PDB file of C-alpha atoms in Angstrom:
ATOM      1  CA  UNK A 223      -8.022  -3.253 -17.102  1.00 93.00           C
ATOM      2  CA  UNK A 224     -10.054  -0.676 -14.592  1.00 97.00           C
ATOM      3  CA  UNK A 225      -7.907   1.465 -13.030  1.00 96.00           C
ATOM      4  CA  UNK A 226      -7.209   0.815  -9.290  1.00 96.00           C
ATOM      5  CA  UNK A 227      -8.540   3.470  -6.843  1.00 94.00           C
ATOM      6  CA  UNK A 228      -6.357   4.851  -4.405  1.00 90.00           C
ATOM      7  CA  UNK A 229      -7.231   6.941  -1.636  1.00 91.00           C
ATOM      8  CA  UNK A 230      -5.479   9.777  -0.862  1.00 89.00           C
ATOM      9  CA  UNK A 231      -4.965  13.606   1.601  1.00 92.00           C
ATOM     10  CA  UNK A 232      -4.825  16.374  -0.733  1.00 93.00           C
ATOM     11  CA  UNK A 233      -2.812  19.700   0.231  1.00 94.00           C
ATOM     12  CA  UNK A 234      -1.903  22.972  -1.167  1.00 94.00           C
ATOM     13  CA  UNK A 235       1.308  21.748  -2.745  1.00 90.00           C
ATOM     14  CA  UNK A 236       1.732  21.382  -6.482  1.00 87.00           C
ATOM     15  CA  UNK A 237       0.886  17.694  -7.592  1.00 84.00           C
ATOM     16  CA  UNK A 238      -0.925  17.483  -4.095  1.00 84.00           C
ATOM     17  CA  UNK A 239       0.698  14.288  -3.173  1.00 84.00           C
ATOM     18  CA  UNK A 240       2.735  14.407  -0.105  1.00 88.00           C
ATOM     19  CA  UNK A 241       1.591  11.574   2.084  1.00 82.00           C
ATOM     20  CA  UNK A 242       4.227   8.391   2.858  1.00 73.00           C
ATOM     21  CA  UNK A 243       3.955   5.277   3.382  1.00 58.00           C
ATOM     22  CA  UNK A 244       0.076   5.931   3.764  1.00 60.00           C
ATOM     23  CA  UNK A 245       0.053   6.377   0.089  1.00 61.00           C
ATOM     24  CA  UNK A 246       2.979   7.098  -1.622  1.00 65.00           C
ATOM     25  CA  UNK A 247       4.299   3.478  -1.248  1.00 73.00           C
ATOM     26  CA  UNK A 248       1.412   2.247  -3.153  1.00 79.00           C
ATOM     27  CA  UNK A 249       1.769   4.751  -5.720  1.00 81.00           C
ATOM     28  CA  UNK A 250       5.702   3.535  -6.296  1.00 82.00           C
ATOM     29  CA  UNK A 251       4.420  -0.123  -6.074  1.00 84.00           C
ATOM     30  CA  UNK A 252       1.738   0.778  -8.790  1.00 88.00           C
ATOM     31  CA  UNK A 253       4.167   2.612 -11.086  1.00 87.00           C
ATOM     32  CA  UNK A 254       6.689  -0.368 -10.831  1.00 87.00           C
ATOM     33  CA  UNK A 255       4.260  -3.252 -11.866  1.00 90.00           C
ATOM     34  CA  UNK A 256       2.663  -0.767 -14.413  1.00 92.00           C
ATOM     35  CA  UNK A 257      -0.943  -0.835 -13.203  1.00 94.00           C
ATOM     36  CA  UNK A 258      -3.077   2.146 -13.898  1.00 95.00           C
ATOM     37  CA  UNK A 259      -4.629   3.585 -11.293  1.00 93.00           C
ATOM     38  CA  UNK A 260      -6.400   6.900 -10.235  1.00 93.00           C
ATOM     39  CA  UNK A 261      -6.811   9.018  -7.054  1.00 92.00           C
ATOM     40  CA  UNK A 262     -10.122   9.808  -5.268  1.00 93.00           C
ATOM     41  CA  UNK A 263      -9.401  13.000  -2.522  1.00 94.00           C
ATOM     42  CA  UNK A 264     -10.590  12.900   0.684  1.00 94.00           C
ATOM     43  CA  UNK A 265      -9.878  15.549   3.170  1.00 96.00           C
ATOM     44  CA  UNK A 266      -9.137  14.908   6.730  1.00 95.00           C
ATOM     45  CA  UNK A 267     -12.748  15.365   8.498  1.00 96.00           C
ATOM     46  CA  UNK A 268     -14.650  13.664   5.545  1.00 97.00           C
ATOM     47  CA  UNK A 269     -12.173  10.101   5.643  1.00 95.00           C
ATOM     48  CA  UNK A 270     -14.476   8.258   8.291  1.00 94.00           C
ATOM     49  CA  UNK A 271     -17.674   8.775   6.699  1.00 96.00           C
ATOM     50  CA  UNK A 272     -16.242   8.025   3.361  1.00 96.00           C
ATOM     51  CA  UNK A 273     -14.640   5.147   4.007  1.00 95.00           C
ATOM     52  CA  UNK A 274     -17.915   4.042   6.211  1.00 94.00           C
ATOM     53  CA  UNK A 275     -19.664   4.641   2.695  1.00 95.00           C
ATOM     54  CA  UNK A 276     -17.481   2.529   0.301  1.00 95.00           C
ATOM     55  CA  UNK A 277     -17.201  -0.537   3.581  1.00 93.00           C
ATOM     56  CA  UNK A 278     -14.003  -0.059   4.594  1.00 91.00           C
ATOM     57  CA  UNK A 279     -12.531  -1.664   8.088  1.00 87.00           C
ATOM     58  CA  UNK A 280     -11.905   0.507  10.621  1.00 85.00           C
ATOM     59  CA  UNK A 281      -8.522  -0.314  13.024  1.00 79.00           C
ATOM     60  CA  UNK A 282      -8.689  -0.204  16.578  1.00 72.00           C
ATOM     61  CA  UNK A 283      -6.861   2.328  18.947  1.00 69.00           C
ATOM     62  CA  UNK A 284      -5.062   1.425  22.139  1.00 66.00           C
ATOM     63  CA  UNK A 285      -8.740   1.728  24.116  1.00 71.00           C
ATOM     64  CA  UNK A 286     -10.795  -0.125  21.730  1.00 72.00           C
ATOM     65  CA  UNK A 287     -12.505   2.312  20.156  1.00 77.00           C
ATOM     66  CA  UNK A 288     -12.195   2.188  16.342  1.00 79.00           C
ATOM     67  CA  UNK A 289     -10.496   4.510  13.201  1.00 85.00           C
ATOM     68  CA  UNK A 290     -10.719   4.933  10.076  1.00 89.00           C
ATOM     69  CA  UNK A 291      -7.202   5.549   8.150  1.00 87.00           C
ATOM     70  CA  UNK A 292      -5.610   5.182   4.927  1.00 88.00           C
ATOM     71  CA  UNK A 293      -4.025   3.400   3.523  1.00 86.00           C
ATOM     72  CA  UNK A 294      -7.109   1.816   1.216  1.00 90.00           C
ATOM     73  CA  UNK A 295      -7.295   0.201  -1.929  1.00 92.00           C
ATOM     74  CA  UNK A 296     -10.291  -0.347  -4.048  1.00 95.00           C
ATOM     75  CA  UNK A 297      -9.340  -2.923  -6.969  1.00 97.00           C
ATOM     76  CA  UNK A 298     -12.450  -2.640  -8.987  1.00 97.00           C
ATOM     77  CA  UNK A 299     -11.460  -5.627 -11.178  1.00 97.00           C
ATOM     78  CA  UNK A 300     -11.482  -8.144  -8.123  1.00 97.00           C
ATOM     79  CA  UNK A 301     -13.889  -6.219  -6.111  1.00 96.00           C
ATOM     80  CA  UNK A 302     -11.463  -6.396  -2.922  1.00 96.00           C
ATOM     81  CA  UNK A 303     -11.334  -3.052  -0.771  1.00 94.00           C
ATOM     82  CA  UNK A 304      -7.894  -3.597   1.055  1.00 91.00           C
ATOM     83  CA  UNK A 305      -6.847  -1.639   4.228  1.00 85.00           C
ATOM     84  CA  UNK A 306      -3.625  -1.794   6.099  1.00 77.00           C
ATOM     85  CA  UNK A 307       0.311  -1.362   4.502  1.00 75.00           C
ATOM     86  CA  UNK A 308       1.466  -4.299   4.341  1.00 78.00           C
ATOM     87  CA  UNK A 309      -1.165  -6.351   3.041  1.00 84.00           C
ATOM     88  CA  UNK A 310      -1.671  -4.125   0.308  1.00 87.00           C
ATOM     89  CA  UNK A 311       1.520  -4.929  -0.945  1.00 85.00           C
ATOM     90  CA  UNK A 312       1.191  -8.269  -0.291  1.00 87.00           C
ATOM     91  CA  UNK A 313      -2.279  -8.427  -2.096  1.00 92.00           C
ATOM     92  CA  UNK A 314      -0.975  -6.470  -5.058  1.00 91.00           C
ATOM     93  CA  UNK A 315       2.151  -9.271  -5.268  1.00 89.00           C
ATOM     94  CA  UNK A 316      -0.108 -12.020  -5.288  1.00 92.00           C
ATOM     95  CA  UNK A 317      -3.115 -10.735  -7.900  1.00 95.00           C
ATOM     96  CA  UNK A 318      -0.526  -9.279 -10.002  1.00 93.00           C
ATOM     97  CA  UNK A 319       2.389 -11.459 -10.353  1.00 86.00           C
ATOM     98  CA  UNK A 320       4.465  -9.179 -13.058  1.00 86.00           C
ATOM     99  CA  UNK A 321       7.646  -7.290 -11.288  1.00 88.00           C
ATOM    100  CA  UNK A 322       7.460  -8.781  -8.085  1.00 86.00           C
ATOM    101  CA  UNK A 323       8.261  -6.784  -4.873  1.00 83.00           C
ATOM    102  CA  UNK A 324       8.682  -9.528  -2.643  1.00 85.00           C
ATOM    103  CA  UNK A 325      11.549 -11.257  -4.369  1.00 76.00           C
ATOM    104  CA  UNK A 326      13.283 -14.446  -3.574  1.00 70.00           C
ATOM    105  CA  UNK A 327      10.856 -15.031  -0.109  1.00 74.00           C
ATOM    106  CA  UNK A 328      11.775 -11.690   1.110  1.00 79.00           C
ATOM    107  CA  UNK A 329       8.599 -11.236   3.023  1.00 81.00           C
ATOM    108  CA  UNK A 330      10.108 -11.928   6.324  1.00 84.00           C
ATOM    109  CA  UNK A 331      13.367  -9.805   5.947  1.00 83.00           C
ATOM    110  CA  UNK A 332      11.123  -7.163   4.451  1.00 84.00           C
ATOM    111  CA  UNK A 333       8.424  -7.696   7.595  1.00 84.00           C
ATOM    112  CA  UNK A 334      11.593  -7.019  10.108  1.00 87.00           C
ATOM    113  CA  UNK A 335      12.926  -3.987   7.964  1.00 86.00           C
ATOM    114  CA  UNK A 336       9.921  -2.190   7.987  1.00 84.00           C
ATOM    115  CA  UNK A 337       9.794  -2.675  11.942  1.00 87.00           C
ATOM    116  CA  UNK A 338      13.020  -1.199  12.291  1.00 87.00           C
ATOM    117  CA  UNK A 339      12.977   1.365  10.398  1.00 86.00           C
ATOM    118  CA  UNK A 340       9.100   2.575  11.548  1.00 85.00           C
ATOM    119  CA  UNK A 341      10.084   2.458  15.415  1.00 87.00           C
ATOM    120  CA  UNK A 342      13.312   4.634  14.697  1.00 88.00           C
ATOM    121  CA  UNK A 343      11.255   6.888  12.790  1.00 86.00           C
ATOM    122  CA  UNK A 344       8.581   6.792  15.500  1.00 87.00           C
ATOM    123  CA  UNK A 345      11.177   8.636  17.993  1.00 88.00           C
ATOM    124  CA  UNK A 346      11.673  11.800  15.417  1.00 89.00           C
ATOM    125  CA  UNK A 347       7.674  11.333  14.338  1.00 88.00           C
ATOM    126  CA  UNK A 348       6.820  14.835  15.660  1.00 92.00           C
ATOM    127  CA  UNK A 349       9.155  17.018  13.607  1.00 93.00           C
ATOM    128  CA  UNK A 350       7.885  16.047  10.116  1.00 93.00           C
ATOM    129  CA  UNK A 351       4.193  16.121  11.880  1.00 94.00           C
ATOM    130  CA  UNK A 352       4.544  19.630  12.472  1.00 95.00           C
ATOM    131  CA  UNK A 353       5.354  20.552   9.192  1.00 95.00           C
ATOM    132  CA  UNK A 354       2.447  18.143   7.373  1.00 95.00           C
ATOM    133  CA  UNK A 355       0.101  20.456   9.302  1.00 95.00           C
ATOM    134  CA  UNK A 356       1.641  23.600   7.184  1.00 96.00           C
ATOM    135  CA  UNK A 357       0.901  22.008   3.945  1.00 95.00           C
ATOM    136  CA  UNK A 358      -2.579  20.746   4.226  1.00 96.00           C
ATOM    137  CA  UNK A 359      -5.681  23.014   3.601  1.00 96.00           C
ATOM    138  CA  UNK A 360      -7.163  24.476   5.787  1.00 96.00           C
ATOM    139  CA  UNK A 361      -9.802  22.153   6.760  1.00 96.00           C
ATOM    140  CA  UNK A 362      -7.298  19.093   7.105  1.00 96.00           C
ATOM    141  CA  UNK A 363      -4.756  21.108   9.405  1.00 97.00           C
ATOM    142  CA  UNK A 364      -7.427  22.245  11.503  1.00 97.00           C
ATOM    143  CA  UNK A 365      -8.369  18.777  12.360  1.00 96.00           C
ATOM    144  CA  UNK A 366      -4.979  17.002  11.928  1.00 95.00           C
ATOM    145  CA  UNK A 367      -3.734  19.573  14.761  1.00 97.00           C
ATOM    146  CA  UNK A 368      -6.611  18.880  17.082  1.00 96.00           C
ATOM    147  CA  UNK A 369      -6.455  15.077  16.560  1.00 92.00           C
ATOM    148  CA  UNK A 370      -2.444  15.107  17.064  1.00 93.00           C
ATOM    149  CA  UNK A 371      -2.870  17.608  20.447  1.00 94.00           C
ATOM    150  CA  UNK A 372      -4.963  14.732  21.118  1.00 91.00           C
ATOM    151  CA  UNK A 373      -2.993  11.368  20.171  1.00 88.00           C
ATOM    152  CA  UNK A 374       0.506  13.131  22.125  1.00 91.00           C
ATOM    153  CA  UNK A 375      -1.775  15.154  24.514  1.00 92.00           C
ATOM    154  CA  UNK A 376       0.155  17.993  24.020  1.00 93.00           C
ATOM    155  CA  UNK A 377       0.162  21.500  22.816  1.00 95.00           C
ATOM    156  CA  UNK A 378       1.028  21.279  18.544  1.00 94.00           C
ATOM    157  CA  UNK A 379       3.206  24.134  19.421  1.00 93.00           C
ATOM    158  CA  UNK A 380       5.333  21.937  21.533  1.00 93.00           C
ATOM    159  CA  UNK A 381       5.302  19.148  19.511  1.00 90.00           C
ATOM    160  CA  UNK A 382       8.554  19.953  17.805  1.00 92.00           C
ATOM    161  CA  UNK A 383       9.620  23.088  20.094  1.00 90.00           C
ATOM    162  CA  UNK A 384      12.948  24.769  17.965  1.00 90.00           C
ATOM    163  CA  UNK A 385      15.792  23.939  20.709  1.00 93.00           C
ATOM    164  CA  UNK A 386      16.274  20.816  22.402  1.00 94.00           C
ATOM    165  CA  UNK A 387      12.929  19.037  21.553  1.00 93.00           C
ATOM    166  CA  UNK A 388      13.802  19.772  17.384  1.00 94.00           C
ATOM    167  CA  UNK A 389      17.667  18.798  18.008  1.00 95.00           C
ATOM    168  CA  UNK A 390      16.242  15.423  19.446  1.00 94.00           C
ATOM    169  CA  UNK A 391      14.036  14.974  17.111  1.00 94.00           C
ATOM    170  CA  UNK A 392      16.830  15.887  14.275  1.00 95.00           C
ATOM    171  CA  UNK A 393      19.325  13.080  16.336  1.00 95.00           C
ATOM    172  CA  UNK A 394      16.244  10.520  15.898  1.00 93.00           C
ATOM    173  CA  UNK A 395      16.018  10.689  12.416  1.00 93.00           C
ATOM    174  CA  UNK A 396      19.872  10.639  11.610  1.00 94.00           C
ATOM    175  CA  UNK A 397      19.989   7.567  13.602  1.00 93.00           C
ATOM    176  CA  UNK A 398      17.013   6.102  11.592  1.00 91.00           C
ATOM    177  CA  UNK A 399      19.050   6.529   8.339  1.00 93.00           C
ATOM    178  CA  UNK A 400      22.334   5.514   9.869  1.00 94.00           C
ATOM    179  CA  UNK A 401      20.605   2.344  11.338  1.00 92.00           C
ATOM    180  CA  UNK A 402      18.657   1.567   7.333  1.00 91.00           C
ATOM    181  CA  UNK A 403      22.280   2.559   5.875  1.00 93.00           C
ATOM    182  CA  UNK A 404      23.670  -0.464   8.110  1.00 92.00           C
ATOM    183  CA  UNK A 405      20.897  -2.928   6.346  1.00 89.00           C
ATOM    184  CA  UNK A 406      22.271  -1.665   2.789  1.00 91.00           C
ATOM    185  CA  UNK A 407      25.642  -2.336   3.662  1.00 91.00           C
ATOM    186  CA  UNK A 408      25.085  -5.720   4.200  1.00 89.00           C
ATOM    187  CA  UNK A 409      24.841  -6.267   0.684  1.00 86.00           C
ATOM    188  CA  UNK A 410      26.836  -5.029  -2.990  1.00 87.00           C
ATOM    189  CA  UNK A 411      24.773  -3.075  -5.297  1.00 87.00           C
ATOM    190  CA  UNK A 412      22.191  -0.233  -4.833  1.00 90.00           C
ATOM    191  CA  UNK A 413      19.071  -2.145  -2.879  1.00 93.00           C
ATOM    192  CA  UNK A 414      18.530  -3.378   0.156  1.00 88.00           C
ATOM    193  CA  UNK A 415      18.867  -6.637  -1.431  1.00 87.00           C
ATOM    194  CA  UNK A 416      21.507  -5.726  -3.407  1.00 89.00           C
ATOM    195  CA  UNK A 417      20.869  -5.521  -7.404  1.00 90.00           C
ATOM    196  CA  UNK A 418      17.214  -6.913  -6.619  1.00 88.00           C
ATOM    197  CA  UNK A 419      15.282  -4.056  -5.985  1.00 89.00           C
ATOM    198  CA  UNK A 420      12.494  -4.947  -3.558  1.00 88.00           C
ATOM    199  CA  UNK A 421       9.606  -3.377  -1.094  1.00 86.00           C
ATOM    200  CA  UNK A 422      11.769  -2.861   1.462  1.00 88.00           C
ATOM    201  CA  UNK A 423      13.531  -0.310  -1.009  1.00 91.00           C
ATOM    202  CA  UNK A 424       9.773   1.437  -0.989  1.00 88.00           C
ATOM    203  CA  UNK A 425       9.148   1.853   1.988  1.00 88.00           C
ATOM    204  CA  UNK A 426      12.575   3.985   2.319  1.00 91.00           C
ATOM    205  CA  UNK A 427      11.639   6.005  -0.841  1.00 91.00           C
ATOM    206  CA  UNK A 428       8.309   6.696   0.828  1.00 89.00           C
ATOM    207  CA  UNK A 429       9.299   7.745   4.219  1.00 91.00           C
ATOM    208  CA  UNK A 430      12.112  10.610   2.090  1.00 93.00           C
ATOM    209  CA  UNK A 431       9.337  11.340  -0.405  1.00 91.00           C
ATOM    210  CA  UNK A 432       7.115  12.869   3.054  1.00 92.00           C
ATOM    211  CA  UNK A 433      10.176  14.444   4.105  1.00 94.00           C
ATOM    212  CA  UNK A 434      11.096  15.878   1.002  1.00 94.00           C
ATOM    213  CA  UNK A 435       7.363  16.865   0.588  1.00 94.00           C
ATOM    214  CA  UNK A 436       6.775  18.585   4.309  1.00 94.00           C
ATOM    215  CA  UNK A 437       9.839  19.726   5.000  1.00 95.00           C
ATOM    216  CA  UNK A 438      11.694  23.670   4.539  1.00 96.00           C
ATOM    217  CA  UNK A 439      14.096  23.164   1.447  1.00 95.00           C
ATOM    218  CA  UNK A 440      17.238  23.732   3.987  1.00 96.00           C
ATOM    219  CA  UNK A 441      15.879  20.548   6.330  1.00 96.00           C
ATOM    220  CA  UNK A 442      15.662  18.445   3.265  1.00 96.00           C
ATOM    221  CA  UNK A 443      19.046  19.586   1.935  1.00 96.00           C
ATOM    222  CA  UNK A 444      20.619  18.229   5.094  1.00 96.00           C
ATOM    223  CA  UNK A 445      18.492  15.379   5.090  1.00 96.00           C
ATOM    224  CA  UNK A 446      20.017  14.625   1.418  1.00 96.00           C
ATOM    225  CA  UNK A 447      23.519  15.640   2.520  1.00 96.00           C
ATOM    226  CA  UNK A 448      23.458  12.372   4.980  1.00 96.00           C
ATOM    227  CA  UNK A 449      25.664   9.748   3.445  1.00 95.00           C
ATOM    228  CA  UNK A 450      27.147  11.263   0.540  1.00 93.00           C
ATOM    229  CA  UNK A 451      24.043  11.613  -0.877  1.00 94.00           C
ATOM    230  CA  UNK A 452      22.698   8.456  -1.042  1.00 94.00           C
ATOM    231  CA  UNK A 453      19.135   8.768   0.311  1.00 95.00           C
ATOM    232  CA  UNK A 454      18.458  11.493  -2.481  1.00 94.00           C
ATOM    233  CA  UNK A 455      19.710   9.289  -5.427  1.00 95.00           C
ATOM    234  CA  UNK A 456      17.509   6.626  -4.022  1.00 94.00           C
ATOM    235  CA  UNK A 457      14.421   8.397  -4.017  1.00 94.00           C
ATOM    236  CA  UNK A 458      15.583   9.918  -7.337  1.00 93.00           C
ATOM    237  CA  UNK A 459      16.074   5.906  -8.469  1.00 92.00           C
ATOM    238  CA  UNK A 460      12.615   4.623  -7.220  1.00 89.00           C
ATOM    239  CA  UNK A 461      10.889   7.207  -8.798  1.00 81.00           C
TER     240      UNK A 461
END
């Protein structure tokens, strides 16, 4: 079997992977059905022309106008070039029916989850933004800054001011966890879905493996703290 091509941010941290659901889902999605796969590296300012080159659809922004972004998967041995989260899980659980991720017609329940939890995490977005930009090389930050000053037309400094913008932002993102520890108490056993471990369980591990990537060691600690230290063991547990 070719090896699937994912595409991928680099930055100066060890392993350079940091990116979340973007990428990082894909990768535990990957690991879980045990297809091989292999990165290509793009940086920031080079992803539109790149993914011009190899065909990939652009989305649209609010005014029309279009974007490139990742996620984007190349499957070589189908020749499909897939953009967009959710269908490249869905395309992966359909051309590779081993280990499923959308158990027991879970695709609606998993659909709503993700909706959820992405809107909550929308409302405590700019903390974890600020701290992507402090991990990326230099020619990445440089245009991730300009192009977020841009998107929240506001000073990056501000973004995440320390004080009461940063203790908002920290309220946001407890309540995101609170409200996702509410779904997993809806069933026994360690997934969302109980003992059937599922997507929806990715796209959790995803989100903490960003935060655990980006943020100081002291904000993740807390982060782990939440819960008795159940969003740690997860992301220990999915990877």
């Amino acid at each position: 079997m070719i090896p699937l091509i994912l595409y991928d941010f680099p930055s100066k941290l060890e392993g350079n992977h940091w990116s979340p659901s973007i990428t990082w889902s894909y990768r535990f999605a990957l690991g879980y059905k045990n297809l091989p796969f292999r990165v290509e590296w793009v940086e920031y300012p080079d992803l539109a022309p790149r993914m011009k080159e190899i065909g990939a659809k652009p989305s649209k922004r609010l005014d029309g106008t279009e974007k490139y972004t990742l996620p984007v998967l190349s499957d070589p041995n189908t020749g499909a070039l897939v953009t967009d989260s959710l269908e490249i899980a869905e395309y992966l659980e359909k051309t590779y029916l081993d280990k499923p991720i959308f158990s027991n017609k879970s695709k609606g329940l998993i659909r709503a989850f993700d909706s959820v939890v992405i809107n909550l995490l929308l409302a405590a977005f700019k903390f974890p933004i600020v701290r992507t930009s402090e991990i990326l090389n230099e020619r990445s930050a440089e245009f991730y800054i300009a192009t977020r000053e841009t998107m929240f037309e506001e000073k990056f400094t501000e973004l995440s001011a320390e004080g009461l913008k940063r203790e908002e932002h920290w309220t946001n993102l407890e309540r995101m966890f609170n409200t996702s520890q509410e779904w997993y108490d809806k069933e026994e056993g360690k997934w969302l879905m109980g003992d059937v471990f599922s997507y929806a369980d990715i796209i959790v591990a995803a989100i903490l493996f960003w935060l655990k990537r980006v943020l100081h060691d002291d904000e993740w600690e807390k982060i782990a703290s939440w819960h008795d230290g159940k969003w740690a063991k997860l992301l220990v547990d999915v990877e």
